[in-house]
Coordinates of C-alpha atoms and ligand atoms in Angstrom, one line a residue:
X1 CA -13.4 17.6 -17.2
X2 CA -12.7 18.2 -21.0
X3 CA -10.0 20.7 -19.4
X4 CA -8.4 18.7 -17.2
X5 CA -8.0 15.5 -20.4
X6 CA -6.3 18.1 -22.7
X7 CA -3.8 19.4 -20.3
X8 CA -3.4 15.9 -19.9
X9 CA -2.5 15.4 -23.1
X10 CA 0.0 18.4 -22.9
X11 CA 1.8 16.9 -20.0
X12 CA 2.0 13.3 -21.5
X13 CA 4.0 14.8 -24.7
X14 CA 5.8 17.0 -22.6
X15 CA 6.5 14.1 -20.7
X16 CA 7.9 12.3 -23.6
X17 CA 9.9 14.9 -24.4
X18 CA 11.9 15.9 -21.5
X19 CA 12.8 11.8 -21.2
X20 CA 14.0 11.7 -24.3
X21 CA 15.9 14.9 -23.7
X22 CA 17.3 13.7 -19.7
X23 CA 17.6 10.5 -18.8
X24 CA 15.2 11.2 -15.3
X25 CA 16.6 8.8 -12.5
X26 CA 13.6 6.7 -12.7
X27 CA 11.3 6.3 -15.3
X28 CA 7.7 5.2 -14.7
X29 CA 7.3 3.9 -18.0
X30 CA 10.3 1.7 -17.7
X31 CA 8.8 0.4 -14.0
X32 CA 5.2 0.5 -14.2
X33 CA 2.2 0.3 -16.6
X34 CA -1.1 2.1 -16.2
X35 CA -3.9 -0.5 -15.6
X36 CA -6.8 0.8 -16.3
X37 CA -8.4 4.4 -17.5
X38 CA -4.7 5.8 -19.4
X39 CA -6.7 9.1 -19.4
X40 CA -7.2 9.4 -15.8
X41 CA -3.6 9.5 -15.3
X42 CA -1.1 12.4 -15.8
X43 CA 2.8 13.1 -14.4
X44 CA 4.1 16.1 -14.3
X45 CA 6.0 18.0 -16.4
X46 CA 9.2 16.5 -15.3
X47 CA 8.1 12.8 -14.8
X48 CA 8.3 12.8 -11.1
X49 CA 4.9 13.0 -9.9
X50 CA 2.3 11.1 -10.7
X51 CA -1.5 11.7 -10.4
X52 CA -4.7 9.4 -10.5
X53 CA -7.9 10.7 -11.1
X54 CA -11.6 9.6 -9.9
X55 CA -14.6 10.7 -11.6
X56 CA -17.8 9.5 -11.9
X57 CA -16.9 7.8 -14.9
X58 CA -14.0 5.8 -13.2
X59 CA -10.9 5.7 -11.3
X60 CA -7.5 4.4 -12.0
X61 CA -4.7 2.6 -11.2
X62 CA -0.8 1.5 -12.3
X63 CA 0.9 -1.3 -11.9
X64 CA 4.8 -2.8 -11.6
X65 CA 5.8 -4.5 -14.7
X66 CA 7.9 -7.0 -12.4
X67 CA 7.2 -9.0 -9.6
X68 CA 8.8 -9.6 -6.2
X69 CA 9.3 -11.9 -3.2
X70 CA 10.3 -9.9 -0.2
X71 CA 11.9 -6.9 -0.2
X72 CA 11.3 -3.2 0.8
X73 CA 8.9 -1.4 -1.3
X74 CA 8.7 2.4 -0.7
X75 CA 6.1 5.2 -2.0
X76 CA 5.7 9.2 -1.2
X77 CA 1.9 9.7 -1.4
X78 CA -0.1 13.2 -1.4
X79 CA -4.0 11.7 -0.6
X80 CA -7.0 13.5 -2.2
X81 CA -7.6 16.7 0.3
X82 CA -11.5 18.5 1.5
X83 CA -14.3 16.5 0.9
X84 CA -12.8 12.9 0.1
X85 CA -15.8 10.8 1.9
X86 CA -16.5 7.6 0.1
X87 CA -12.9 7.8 -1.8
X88 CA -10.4 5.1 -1.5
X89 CA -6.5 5.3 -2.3
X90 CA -4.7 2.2 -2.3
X91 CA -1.3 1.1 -2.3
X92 CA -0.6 -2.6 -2.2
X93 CA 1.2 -5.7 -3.3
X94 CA -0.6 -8.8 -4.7
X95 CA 0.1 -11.9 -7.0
X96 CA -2.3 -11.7 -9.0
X97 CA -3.0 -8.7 -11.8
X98 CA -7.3 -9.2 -10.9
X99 CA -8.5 -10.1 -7.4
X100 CA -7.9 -13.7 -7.7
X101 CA -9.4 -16.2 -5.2
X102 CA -6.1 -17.5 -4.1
X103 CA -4.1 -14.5 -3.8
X104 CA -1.5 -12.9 -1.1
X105 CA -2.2 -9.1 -0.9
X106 CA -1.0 -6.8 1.3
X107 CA -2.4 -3.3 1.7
X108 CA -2.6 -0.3 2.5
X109 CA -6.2 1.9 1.9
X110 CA -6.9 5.2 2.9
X111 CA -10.5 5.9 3.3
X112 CA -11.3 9.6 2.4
X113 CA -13.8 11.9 4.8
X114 CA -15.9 14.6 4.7
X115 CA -13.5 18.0 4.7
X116 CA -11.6 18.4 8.1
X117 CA -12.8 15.0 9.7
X118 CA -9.5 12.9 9.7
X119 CA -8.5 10.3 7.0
X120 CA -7.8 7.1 8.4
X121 CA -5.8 4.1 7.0
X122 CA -6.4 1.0 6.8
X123 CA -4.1 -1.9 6.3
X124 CA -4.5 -5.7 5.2
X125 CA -3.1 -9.0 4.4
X126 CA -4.1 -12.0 2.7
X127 CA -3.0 -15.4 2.0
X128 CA -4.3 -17.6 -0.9
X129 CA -7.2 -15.6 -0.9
X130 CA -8.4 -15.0 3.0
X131 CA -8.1 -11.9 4.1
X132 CA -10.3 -10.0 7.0
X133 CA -7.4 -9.2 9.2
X134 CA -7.7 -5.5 9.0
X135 CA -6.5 -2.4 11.2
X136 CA -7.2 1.0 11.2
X137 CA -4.9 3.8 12.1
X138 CA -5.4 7.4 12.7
X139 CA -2.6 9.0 11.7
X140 CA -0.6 12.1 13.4
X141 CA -0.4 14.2 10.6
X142 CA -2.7 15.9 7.8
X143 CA -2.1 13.4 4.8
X144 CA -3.0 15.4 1.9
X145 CA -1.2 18.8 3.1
X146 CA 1.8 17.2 1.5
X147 CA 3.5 13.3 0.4
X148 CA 4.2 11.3 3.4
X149 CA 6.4 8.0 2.7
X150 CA 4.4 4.6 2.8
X151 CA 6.2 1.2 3.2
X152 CA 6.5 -1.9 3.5
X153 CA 9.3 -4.6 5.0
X154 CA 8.4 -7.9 3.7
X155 CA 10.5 -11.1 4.5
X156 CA 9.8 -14.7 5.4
X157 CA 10.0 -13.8 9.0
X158 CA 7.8 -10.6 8.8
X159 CA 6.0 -8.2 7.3
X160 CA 6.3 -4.3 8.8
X161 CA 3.9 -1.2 7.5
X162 CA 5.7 1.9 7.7
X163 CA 4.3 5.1 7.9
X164 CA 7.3 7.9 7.3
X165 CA 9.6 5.3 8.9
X166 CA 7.5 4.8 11.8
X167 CA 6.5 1.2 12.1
X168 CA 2.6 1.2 12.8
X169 CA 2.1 -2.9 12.4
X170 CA 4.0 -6.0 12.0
X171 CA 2.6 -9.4 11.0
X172 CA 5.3 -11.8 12.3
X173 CA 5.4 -15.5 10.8
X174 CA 5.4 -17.1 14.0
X175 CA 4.3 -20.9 13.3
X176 CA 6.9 -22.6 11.9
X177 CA 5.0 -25.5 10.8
X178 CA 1.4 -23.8 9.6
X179 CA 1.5 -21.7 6.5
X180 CA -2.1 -20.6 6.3
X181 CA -1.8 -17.1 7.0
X182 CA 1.7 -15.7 6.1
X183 CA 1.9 -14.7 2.7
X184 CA 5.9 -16.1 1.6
X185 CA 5.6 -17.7 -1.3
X186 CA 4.2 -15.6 -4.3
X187 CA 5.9 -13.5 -5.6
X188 CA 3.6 -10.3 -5.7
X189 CA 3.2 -7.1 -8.3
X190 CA 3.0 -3.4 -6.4
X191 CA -0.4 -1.3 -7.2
X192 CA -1.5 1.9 -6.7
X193 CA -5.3 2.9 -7.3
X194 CA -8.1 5.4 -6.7
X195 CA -11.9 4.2 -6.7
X196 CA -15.1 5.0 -5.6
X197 CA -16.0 2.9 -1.9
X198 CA -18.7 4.7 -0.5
X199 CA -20.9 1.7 0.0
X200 CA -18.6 0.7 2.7
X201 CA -15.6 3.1 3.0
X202 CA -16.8 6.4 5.4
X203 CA -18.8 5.6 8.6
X204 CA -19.4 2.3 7.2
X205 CA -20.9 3.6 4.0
X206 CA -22.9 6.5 5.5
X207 CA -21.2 9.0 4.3
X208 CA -21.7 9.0 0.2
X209 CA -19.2 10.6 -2.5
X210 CA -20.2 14.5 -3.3
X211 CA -19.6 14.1 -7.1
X212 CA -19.5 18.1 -7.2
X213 CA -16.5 17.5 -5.8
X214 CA -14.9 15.7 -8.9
X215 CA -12.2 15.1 -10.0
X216 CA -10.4 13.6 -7.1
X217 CA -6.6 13.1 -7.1
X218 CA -4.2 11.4 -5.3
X219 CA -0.4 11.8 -6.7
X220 CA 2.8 10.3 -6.1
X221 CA 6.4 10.0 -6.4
X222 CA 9.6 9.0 -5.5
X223 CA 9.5 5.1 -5.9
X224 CA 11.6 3.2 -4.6
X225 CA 11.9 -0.7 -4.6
X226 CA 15.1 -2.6 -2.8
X227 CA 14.1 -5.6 -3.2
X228 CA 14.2 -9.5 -5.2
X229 CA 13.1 -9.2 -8.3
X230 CA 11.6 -12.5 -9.2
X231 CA 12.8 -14.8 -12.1
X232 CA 11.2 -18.1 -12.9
X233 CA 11.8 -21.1 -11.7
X234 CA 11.2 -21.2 -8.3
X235 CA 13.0 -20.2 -5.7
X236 CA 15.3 -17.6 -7.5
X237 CA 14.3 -15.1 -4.7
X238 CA 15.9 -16.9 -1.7
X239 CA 19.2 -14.8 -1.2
X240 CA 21.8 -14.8 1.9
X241 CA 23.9 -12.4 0.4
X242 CA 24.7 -8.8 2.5
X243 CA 23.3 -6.5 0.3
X244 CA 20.0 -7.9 0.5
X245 CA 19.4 -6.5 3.7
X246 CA 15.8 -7.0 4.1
X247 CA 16.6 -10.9 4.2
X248 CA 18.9 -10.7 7.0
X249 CA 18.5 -11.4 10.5
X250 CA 18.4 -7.8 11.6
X251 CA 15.7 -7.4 9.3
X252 CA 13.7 -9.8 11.0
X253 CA 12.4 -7.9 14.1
X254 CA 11.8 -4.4 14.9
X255 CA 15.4 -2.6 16.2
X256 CA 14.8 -1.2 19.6
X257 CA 14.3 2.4 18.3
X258 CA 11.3 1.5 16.1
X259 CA 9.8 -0.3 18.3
X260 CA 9.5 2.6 20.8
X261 CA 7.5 4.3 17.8
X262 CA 5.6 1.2 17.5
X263 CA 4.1 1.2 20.9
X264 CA 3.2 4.8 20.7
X265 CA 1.4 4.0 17.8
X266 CA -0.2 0.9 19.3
X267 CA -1.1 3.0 22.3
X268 CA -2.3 6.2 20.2
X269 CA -3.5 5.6 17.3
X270 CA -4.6 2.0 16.5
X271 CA -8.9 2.5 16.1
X272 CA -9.6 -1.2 14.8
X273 CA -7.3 -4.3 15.2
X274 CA -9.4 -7.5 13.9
X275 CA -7.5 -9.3 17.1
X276 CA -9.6 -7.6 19.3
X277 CA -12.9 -8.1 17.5
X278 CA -14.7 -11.1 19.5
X279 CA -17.9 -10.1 17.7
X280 CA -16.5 -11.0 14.5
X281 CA -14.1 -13.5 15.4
X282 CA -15.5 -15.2 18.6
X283 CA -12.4 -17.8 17.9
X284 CA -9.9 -15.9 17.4
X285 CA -7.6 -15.9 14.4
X286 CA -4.6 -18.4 15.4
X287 CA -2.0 -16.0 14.3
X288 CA -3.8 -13.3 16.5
X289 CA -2.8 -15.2 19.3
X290 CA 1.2 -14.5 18.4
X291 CA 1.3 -11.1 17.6
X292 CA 0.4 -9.7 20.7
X293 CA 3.2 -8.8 23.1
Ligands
NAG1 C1 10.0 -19.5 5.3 O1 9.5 -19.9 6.6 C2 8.9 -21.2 6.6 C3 8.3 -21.3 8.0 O2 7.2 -20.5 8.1 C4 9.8 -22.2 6.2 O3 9.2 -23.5 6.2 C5 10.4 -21.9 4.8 O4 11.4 -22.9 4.4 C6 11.0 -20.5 4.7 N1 11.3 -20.2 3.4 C7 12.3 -19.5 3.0 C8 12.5 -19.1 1.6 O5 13.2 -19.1 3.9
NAG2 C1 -14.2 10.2 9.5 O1 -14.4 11.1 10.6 C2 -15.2 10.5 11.6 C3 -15.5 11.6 12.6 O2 -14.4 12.2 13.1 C4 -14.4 9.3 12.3 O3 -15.2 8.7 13.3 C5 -14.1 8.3 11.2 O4 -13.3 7.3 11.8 C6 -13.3 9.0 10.1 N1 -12.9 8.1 9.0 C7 -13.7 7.3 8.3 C8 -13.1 6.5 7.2 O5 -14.9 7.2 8.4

């Protein structure tokens, strides 16, 4: 613990130093702020990765220091590997900087497990403040053997969660006259964090956090945001120009190719789809009633 803090330390001046000395082609204090628990986070030597840390004490998270409205919003993640039951690694977008009760979120959690029981991911979306519409997604790799790419295609027509390119859900906004459930007007903030879940997180909260096993880390890199950067007023974001390519038509539905992968997927690896979950929902969602084809 007081080990891991001072190295910290170490890499945060070195950190300082080697920016100063190279421009790095993207800078995460220029992009994003740490949120909570500074000394829980480190990057490496060279800037690139970043790492968040959970303890018993707390976990952590960072923040973009801009918002957007639609866009395509990228990460390479590396999740906390052996025992990681009761552990939670998000990354997600919301409007809001604390859970507000009217915010648009969409998400991506990955709920730890005990060592060589799978990880499984979990995805979500929100709109002023309802959410419930979660799915959960083996996935067909080991994801904390090495970063995997996360992302997410978000315009007024749809929103796609990527796994390494591989499209594993889209939320289309189908109703042209109801807005209750597609998230299109706030412009949202991108998060990362890493907290402690195990009241609900592995086997529905049976499976508790092995504190032995502290710290745990998740780390990061490679950034990468292609999207409308929002300016007040209102609606600065709306754009028909060419290079904003996640606006435009062929944006708006999945290209043959992906959505090949996206049936595999459907057929493989979905374990929970809230559209399928009569005990829950015994009247349906009405957006539930669109997304299936
Ligand atoms: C987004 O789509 C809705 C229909 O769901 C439409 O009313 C609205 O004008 C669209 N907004 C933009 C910015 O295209
Ligand atoms: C953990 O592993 C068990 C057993 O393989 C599996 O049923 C479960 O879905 C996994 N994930 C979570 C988050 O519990």
């Amino acid at each position: 613990m007081a080990h891991w803090l001072s190295s910290s330390l170490v890499l945060l001046l070195c950190f300082a130093i080697s920016t100063i000395a190279k421009p790095s082609s993207f800078s995460f204090k220029d992009n994003f702020d740490v949120m909570f628990a500074d000394d829980h986070f480190k990057t490496s030597s060279d800037g690139q990765v970043w790492s968040l840390y959970l303890d018993k004490e707390t976990g952590c998270g960072f923040q973009t220091k801009q918002r957007y409205r639609f866009g395509w919003f990228s990460m390479k993640l590396k999740l906390v590997g052996g025992d990681s039951a009761g552990v939670v690694t998000a990354f997600y977008m919301c409007s809001d900087l604390g859970a507000g009760p009217e915010r648009d979120e969409l998400d991506f959690e990955f709920l730890g497990n005990r060592t060589g029981q799978p990880y499984t991911i979990q995805t979500n979306v929100y709109k002023g403040g309802v959410g419930g519409r979660e799915m959960r997604h083996m996935l067909w790799f080991d994801p904390t053997e090495d970063f995997h790419t996360y992302s997410l295609l978000w315009n007024n027509h749809t929103i796609v969660f990527f796994v390494d390119r591989v499209a594993i859900r889209e939320y289309k906004n189908n109703v042209a006259e109801s807005n209750d459930f597609f998230p299109n007007e706030k412009p949202m903030y991108m998060f990362s964090s890493i907290w402690n879940a195990d009241d609900w997180a592995t086997r529905g909260g049976l499976e508790k956090t092995d504190w032995k096993k502290a710290p745990f880390v998740s780390s990061y890199k490679d950034f990468n945001v292609d999207g409308c950067q929002w300016e007040d007023p209102y609606p600065a974001c709306v754009s028909t120009t060419a290079e904003h390519w996640w606006d435009q038509y062929q944006a708006w539905t999945l290209t043959d190719s992906q959505q090949q992968d996206f049936s595999w997927v459907g057929r493989n690896l979905v374990i929970y789809d809230y559209c399928n979950d009569y005990e829950r929902y015994p009247k349906l969602p009405p957006e539930c009633a669109l997304h299936s084809d």
